[in-house]
Amino acid sequence: MSETTDAPEGGAQAPADEVPAPPADWTTDAGPAPVPAPAADQPLDVETLVATLEAVTSERDSHLADLQRVSAEFSNFRRQATKRQTDTVEHAAAGLAGKLLPVLDACDAALLQGASDVEPIRAALLETLAKEGLESVTDAGEVFDPERHEAVMHEEGGGGEPTVAEVMRTGYVWNGRVLRPAMVKVQG
C-alpha cells in the first residue's frame, strides 16, 4: 500500500515519494530550468535525482543572492532616509533659530538704550538656543574670517593678518553652520 497526499486541487492524489514536476514554462534567472521529475511509471535513477538536486540548489542560491541584494538595498535606503530626516529636522531648527535672530537684535538694541528689563528675556532666549546649538560670533581681536564675518568698515593697521577691530552686529552659528555673519570693522 503506497502513501498518498492530498493534491491541492482536483481531488487527484500523487504518491508521497514522487517529486512533483514544475510547470513547463517555469525558468529561473540564476540558471537552467530544473530537470523535470520522471513520470510515475519510470523508476527513479541517481542521475535524475542529482540533476534535480543541482537545479534546486541553483534556485536556492539565486534566491539567497536576491535576498542579500534586497537586504543591502533596504539597509542603504533606511540609512539615507534617516539622514534625510535628520537633515530636515536640522534645517527646520536652523530656520526657527534664524527667525528668532531679530528678537535677539531687538533685545540688544533695547539694552543699548538702557532698558535693562529685557536682559532676563535675552539671557533666557540665548541660553535655550545655545543648548540646541546656537553660538554667538562677537569676539573682537580674532582673525577676520569671511565665512563668519561681514566686513563693513576697514581701517589701516599693523600690516599683519586682518583682524576684527569691532563687532557692530552679532553674528550667529547654528551647529557649525553660519546663520548670519557678524557685521564687523576690520583692522589691518
CSV table of C-alpha atoms in Angstrom, one decimal:
chain,number,residue,atom,x,y,z
A,1,MET,CA,0.0,0.0,0.0
A,2,SER,CA,1.6,3.3,-1.0
A,3,GLU,CA,1.1,6.5,0.9
A,4,THR,CA,-0.7,9.3,-0.8
A,5,THR,CA,-1.1,13.0,-0.1
A,6,ASP,CA,-3.9,15.3,-0.9
A,7,ALA,CA,-3.5,17.2,-4.1
A,8,PRO,CA,-4.1,21.0,-3.9
A,9,GLU,CA,-6.9,20.9,-6.5
A,10,GLY,CA,-9.0,18.5,-8.4
A,11,GLY,CA,-9.1,15.5,-6.0
A,12,ALA,CA,-6.3,13.6,-7.7
A,13,GLN,CA,-3.7,12.1,-5.4
A,14,ALA,CA,0.0,11.7,-6.0
A,15,PRO,CA,2.2,9.1,-4.3
A,16,ALA,CA,4.3,10.7,-1.4
A,17,ASP,CA,7.7,9.6,-2.8
A,18,GLU,CA,7.3,11.3,-6.1
A,19,VAL,CA,8.7,14.7,-6.8
A,20,PRO,CA,6.1,16.9,-8.5
A,21,ALA,CA,7.1,18.3,-11.9
A,22,PRO,CA,7.3,22.1,-12.2
A,23,PRO,CA,5.2,23.8,-14.9
A,24,ALA,CA,6.7,23.5,-18.4
A,25,ASP,CA,7.1,27.3,-18.7
A,26,TRP,CA,8.9,27.7,-15.3
A,27,THR,CA,12.5,29.0,-15.5
A,28,THR,CA,14.9,30.9,-13.2
A,29,ASP,CA,17.2,33.8,-13.9
A,30,ALA,CA,20.0,32.0,-12.0
A,31,GLY,CA,20.5,29.2,-14.4
A,32,PRO,CA,18.8,26.5,-16.4
A,33,ALA,CA,15.3,25.3,-15.8
A,34,PRO,CA,15.1,22.4,-13.3
A,35,VAL,CA,15.1,18.9,-14.7
A,36,PRO,CA,11.5,17.6,-14.6
A,37,ALA,CA,10.8,14.6,-12.4
A,38,PRO,CA,10.3,11.3,-14.1
A,39,ALA,CA,6.8,10.1,-14.9
A,40,ALA,CA,5.1,8.0,-12.4
A,41,ASP,CA,5.7,4.8,-14.4
A,42,GLN,CA,9.5,5.4,-14.8
A,43,PRO,CA,11.9,4.3,-12.0
A,44,LEU,CA,13.9,7.0,-10.2
A,45,ASP,CA,17.6,6.9,-11.0
A,46,VAL,CA,20.6,8.7,-9.4
A,47,GLU,CA,21.3,11.0,-12.4
A,48,THR,CA,17.8,12.4,-12.3
A,49,LEU,CA,18.0,12.9,-8.6
A,50,VAL,CA,21.4,14.6,-8.9
A,51,ALA,CA,20.2,16.9,-11.7
A,52,THR,CA,17.1,17.8,-9.6
A,53,LEU,CA,19.2,18.5,-6.6
A,54,GLU,CA,21.6,20.7,-8.6
A,55,ALA,CA,18.6,22.6,-10.0
A,56,VAL,CA,17.1,23.1,-6.6
A,57,THR,CA,20.5,24.2,-5.2
A,58,SER,CA,20.9,26.6,-8.1
A,59,GLU,CA,17.4,28.1,-7.4
A,60,ARG,CA,18.2,28.3,-3.7
A,61,ASP,CA,21.5,30.2,-4.4
A,62,SER,CA,19.6,32.5,-6.7
A,63,HIS,CA,17.0,33.3,-4.1
A,64,LEU,CA,19.8,33.8,-1.5
A,65,ALA,CA,21.6,36.3,-3.8
A,66,ASP,CA,18.3,38.1,-4.4
A,67,LEU,CA,17.6,38.3,-0.6
A,68,GLN,CA,21.1,39.6,0.1
A,69,ARG,CA,20.8,42.3,-2.6
A,70,VAL,CA,17.4,43.4,-1.4
A,71,SER,CA,18.6,43.4,2.2
A,72,ALA,CA,21.6,45.6,1.2
A,73,GLU,CA,19.4,48.0,-0.8
A,74,PHE,CA,16.9,48.3,2.1
A,75,SER,CA,19.8,49.0,4.5
A,76,ASN,CA,21.0,51.7,2.2
A,77,PHE,CA,17.5,53.1,1.9
A,78,ARG,CA,17.0,53.1,5.7
A,79,ARG,CA,20.3,54.9,6.2
A,80,GLN,CA,19.6,57.5,3.6
A,81,ALA,CA,16.0,58.1,4.9
A,82,THR,CA,17.4,58.5,8.4
A,83,LYS,CA,20.0,61.0,7.2
A,84,ARG,CA,17.4,62.9,5.1
A,85,GLN,CA,15.1,63.1,8.2
A,86,THR,CA,17.9,64.3,10.4
A,87,ASP,CA,18.8,66.9,7.8
A,88,THR,CA,15.2,68.1,7.5
A,89,VAL,CA,14.9,68.4,11.3
A,90,GLU,CA,18.2,70.4,11.4
A,91,HIS,CA,17.1,72.6,8.6
A,92,ALA,CA,13.8,73.3,10.3
A,93,ALA,CA,15.5,74.1,13.6
A,94,ALA,CA,18.0,76.4,11.9
A,95,GLY,CA,15.1,78.2,10.2
A,96,LEU,CA,13.4,78.7,13.5
A,97,ALA,CA,16.6,80.0,15.1
A,98,GLY,CA,17.1,82.3,12.2
A,99,LYS,CA,13.6,83.7,12.7
A,100,LEU,CA,14.4,84.4,16.3
A,101,LEU,CA,17.5,86.5,15.5
A,102,PRO,CA,15.5,89.8,15.1
A,103,VAL,CA,14.2,89.2,18.6
A,104,LEU,CA,17.8,89.0,19.9
A,105,ASP,CA,18.7,92.1,17.9
A,106,ALA,CA,15.7,94.0,19.4
A,107,CYS,CA,16.8,92.9,22.9
A,108,ASP,CA,20.4,94.1,22.2
A,109,ALA,CA,19.1,97.4,20.9
A,110,ALA,CA,16.9,97.8,24.0
A,111,LEU,CA,19.9,97.2,26.2
A,112,LEU,CA,21.9,99.8,24.4
A,113,GLN,CA,19.1,102.3,25.1
A,114,GLY,CA,19.2,101.5,28.8
A,115,ALA,CA,16.1,99.2,29.1
A,116,SER,CA,17.6,96.6,31.4
A,117,ASP,CA,14.3,94.9,31.9
A,118,VAL,CA,14.8,92.9,28.7
A,119,GLU,CA,18.1,91.3,29.9
A,120,PRO,CA,16.5,88.3,31.6
A,121,ILE,CA,14.4,87.6,28.5
A,122,ARG,CA,17.5,87.9,26.2
A,123,ALA,CA,19.6,85.7,28.6
A,124,ALA,CA,16.8,83.0,28.7
A,125,LEU,CA,16.4,83.0,25.0
A,126,LEU,CA,20.2,82.8,24.3
A,127,GLU,CA,20.6,80.0,26.9
A,128,THR,CA,17.8,77.9,25.4
A,129,LEU,CA,19.1,78.4,21.9
A,130,ALA,CA,22.7,77.7,23.0
A,131,LYS,CA,21.6,74.3,24.4
A,132,GLU,CA,20.3,73.5,20.9
A,133,GLY,CA,23.5,74.6,19.1
A,134,LEU,CA,23.5,78.4,18.7
A,135,GLU,CA,26.8,80.2,19.1
A,136,SER,CA,27.4,83.9,19.0
A,137,VAL,CA,30.2,85.4,16.9
A,138,THR,CA,31.2,88.5,18.9
A,139,ASP,CA,34.9,88.2,19.5
A,140,ALA,CA,36.8,91.4,18.7
A,141,GLY,CA,40.5,90.8,18.2
A,142,GLU,CA,40.2,87.4,16.4
A,143,VAL,CA,41.5,86.9,12.8
A,144,PHE,CA,39.0,88.0,10.1
A,145,ASP,CA,37.2,85.0,8.6
A,146,PRO,CA,35.0,85.9,5.6
A,147,GLU,CA,32.8,82.8,6.3
A,148,ARG,CA,31.9,84.1,9.8
A,149,HIS,CA,32.4,87.9,9.4
A,150,GLU,CA,31.0,90.5,7.1
A,151,ALA,CA,33.4,93.5,6.8
A,152,VAL,CA,31.5,96.8,6.6
A,153,MET,CA,34.4,99.1,7.6
A,154,HIS,CA,38.2,98.9,7.2
A,155,GLU,CA,40.9,100.8,9.0
A,156,GLU,CA,44.7,100.6,8.4
A,157,GLY,CA,46.6,98.5,10.9
A,158,GLY,CA,50.0,96.9,11.6
A,159,GLY,CA,50.2,95.2,8.2
A,160,GLY,CA,49.7,91.7,9.5
A,161,GLU,CA,46.7,89.5,9.1
A,162,PRO,CA,43.4,91.4,9.1
A,163,THR,CA,41.7,91.2,12.5
A,164,VAL,CA,38.3,92.1,13.8
A,165,ALA,CA,38.6,95.5,15.5
A,166,GLU,CA,34.9,95.9,16.5
A,167,VAL,CA,31.7,93.9,16.2
A,168,MET,CA,28.9,96.1,15.0
A,169,ARG,CA,26.2,93.4,14.9
A,170,THR,CA,26.4,90.0,16.4
A,171,GLY,CA,26.7,87.0,14.1
A,172,TYR,CA,25.3,83.5,14.9
A,173,VAL,CA,26.4,80.0,14.1
A,174,TRP,CA,23.9,77.1,14.4
A,175,ASN,CA,25.6,73.7,14.9
A,176,GLY,CA,28.6,74.7,12.9
A,177,ARG,CA,26.7,76.4,10.0
A,178,VAL,CA,26.7,80.2,9.8
A,179,LEU,CA,23.1,81.5,10.2
A,180,ARG,CA,24.2,85.2,10.0
A,181,PRO,CA,27.8,86.5,9.7
A,182,ALA,CA,28.9,89.1,12.2
A,183,MET,CA,29.0,92.7,10.9
A,184,VAL,CA,32.5,93.9,11.8
A,185,LYS,CA,35.1,96.6,11.4
A,186,VAL,CA,38.3,95.1,10.2
A,187,GLN,CA,41.8,96.4,11.0
A,188,GLY,CA,44.9,95.5,9.0
